[in-house]
Tab-separated table of C-alpha atoms in Angstrom:
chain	number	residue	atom	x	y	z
Q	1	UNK	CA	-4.005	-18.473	54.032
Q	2	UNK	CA	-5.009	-15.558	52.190
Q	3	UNK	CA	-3.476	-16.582	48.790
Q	4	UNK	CA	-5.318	-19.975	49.052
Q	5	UNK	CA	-8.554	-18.121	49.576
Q	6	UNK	CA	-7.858	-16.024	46.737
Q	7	UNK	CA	-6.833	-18.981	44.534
Q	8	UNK	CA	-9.672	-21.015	45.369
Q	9	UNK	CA	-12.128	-18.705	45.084
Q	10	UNK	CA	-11.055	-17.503	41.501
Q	11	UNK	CA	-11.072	-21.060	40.539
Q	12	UNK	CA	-14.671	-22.137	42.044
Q	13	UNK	CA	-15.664	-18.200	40.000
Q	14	UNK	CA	-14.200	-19.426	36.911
Q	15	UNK	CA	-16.045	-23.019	37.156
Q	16	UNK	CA	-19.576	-21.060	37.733
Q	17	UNK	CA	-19.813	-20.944	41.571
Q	18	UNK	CA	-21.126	-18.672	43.523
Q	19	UNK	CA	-18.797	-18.076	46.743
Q	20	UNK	CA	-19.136	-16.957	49.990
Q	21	UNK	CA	-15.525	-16.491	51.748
Q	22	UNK	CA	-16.223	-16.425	55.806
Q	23	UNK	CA	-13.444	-13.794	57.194
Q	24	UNK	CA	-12.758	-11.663	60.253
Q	25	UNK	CA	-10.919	-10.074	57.743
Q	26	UNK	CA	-11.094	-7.142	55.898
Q	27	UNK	CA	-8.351	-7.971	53.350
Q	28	UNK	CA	-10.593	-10.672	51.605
Q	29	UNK	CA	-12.659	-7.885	50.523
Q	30	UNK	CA	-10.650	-7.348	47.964
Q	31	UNK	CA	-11.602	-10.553	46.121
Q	32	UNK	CA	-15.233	-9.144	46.040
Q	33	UNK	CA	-17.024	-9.673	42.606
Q	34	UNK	CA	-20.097	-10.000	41.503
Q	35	UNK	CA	-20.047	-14.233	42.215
Q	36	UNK	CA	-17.446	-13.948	45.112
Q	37	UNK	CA	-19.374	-11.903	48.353
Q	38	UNK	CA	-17.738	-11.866	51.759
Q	39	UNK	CA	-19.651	-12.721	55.523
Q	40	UNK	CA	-17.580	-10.863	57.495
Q	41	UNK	CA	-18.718	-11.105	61.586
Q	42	UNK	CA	-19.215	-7.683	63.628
Q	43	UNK	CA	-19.552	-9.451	67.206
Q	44	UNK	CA	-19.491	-13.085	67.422
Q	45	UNK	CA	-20.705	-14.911	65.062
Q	46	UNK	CA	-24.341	-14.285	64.781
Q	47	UNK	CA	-23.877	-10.683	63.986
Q	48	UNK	CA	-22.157	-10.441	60.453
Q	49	UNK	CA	-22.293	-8.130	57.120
Q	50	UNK	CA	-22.461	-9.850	53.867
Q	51	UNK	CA	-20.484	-7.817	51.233
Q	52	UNK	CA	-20.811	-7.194	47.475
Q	53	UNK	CA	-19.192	-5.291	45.016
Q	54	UNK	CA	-21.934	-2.413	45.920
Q	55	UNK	CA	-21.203	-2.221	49.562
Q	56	UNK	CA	-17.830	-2.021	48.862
Q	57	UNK	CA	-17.956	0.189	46.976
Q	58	UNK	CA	-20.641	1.878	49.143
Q	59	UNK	CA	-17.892	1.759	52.054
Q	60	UNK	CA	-15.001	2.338	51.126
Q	61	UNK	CA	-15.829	4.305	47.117
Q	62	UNK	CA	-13.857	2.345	44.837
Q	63	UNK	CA	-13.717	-1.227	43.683
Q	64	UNK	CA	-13.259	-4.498	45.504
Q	65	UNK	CA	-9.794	-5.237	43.468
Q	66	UNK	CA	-8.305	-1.667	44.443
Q	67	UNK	CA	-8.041	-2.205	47.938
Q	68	UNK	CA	-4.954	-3.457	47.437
Q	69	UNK	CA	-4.070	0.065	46.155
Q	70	UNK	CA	-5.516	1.588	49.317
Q	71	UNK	CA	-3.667	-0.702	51.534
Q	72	UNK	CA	-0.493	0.076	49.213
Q	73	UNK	CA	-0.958	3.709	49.902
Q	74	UNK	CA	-2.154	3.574	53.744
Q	75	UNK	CA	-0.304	0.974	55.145
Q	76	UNK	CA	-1.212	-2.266	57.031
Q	77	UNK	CA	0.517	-2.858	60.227
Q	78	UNK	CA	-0.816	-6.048	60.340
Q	79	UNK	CA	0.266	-7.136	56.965
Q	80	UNK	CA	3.833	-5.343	57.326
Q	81	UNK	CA	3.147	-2.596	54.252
Q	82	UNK	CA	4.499	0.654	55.317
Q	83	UNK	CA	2.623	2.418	53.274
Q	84	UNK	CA	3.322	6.303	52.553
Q	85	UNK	CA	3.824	8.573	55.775
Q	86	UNK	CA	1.427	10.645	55.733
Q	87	UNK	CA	-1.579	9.083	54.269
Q	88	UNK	CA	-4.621	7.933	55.980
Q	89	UNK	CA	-7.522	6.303	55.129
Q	90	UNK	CA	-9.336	9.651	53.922
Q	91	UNK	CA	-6.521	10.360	51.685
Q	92	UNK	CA	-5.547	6.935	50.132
Q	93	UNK	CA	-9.235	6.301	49.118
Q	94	UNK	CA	-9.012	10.002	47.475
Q	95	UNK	CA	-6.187	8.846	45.426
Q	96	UNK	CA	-7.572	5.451	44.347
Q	97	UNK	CA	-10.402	7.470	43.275
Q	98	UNK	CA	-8.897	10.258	41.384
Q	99	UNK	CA	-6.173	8.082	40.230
Q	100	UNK	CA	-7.864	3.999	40.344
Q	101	UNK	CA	-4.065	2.906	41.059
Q	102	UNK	CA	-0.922	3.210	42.284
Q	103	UNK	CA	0.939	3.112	38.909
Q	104	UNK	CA	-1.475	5.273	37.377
Q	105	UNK	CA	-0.542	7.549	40.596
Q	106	UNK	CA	3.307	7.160	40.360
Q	107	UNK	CA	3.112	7.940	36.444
Q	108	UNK	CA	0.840	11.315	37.445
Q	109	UNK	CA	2.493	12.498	40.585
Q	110	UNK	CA	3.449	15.995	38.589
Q	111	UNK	CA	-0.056	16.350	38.365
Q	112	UNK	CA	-0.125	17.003	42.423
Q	113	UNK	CA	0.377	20.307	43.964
Q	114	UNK	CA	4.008	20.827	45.342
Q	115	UNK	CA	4.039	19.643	49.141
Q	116	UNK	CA	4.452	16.840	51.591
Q	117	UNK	CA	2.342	14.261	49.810
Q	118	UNK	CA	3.928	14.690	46.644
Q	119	UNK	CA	7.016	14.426	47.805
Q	120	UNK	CA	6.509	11.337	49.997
Q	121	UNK	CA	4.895	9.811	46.687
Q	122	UNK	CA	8.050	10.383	45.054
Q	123	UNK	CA	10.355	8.988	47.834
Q	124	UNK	CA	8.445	6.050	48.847
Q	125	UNK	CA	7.218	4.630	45.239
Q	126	UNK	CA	9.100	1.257	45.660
């Protein structure tokens, strides 16, 4: 269901629409832009936060579209991404932030200091 979200959202974008994906999910956050916003409900349905590109950014400190980097890096049980062991949610936004991706990460992971995250980089980059 995700992936037809995505797609039709990037379509009804590209035609000039302004969309509003309803989701108790966090993953369609990712699709954020500045004509794509996300309801997403606290309790019920009454109570809900509307998202834009700022308060993504504003929550989480990087981009809608690298969330996908963060998840990459943290894992997702849900989703069935192991992520790296080891990294959290304070450290995966860190990276996307110092870094902006996971390639950009992988092709820089000499620039760490020697330890457990480095290494774990290294041995978990597929």
């Amino acid at each position: 269901a995700d992936d037809v979200i995505g797609t039709l959202a990037r379509i009804a974008e590209e035609r000039g629409h302004a969309v509003t994906i309803v989701s108790g999910d966090l993953d369609c956050l990712q699709l954020v832009t500045e004509s794509v916003e996300a309801m997403v409900p606290r309790r019920g349905i009454t109570d809900t936060f509307m998202y834009g590109p700022d308060q993504v950014r504003q929550r989480y400190g990087f981009e809608p579209a690298q969330l996908i980097d963060f998840k990459a890096l943290r894992g997702d049980t849900s989703d069935n991404i192991p992520g790296v062991p080891g990294v959290g949610d304070k450290t995966a936004a860190k990276l996307v932030q110092d870094f902006g991706s996971v390639e950009a990460i992988l092709e820089r992971v000499e620039e760490l200091p020697e330890g457990r995250l480095k290494n774990n980089l290294k041995e978990h980059a597929d």
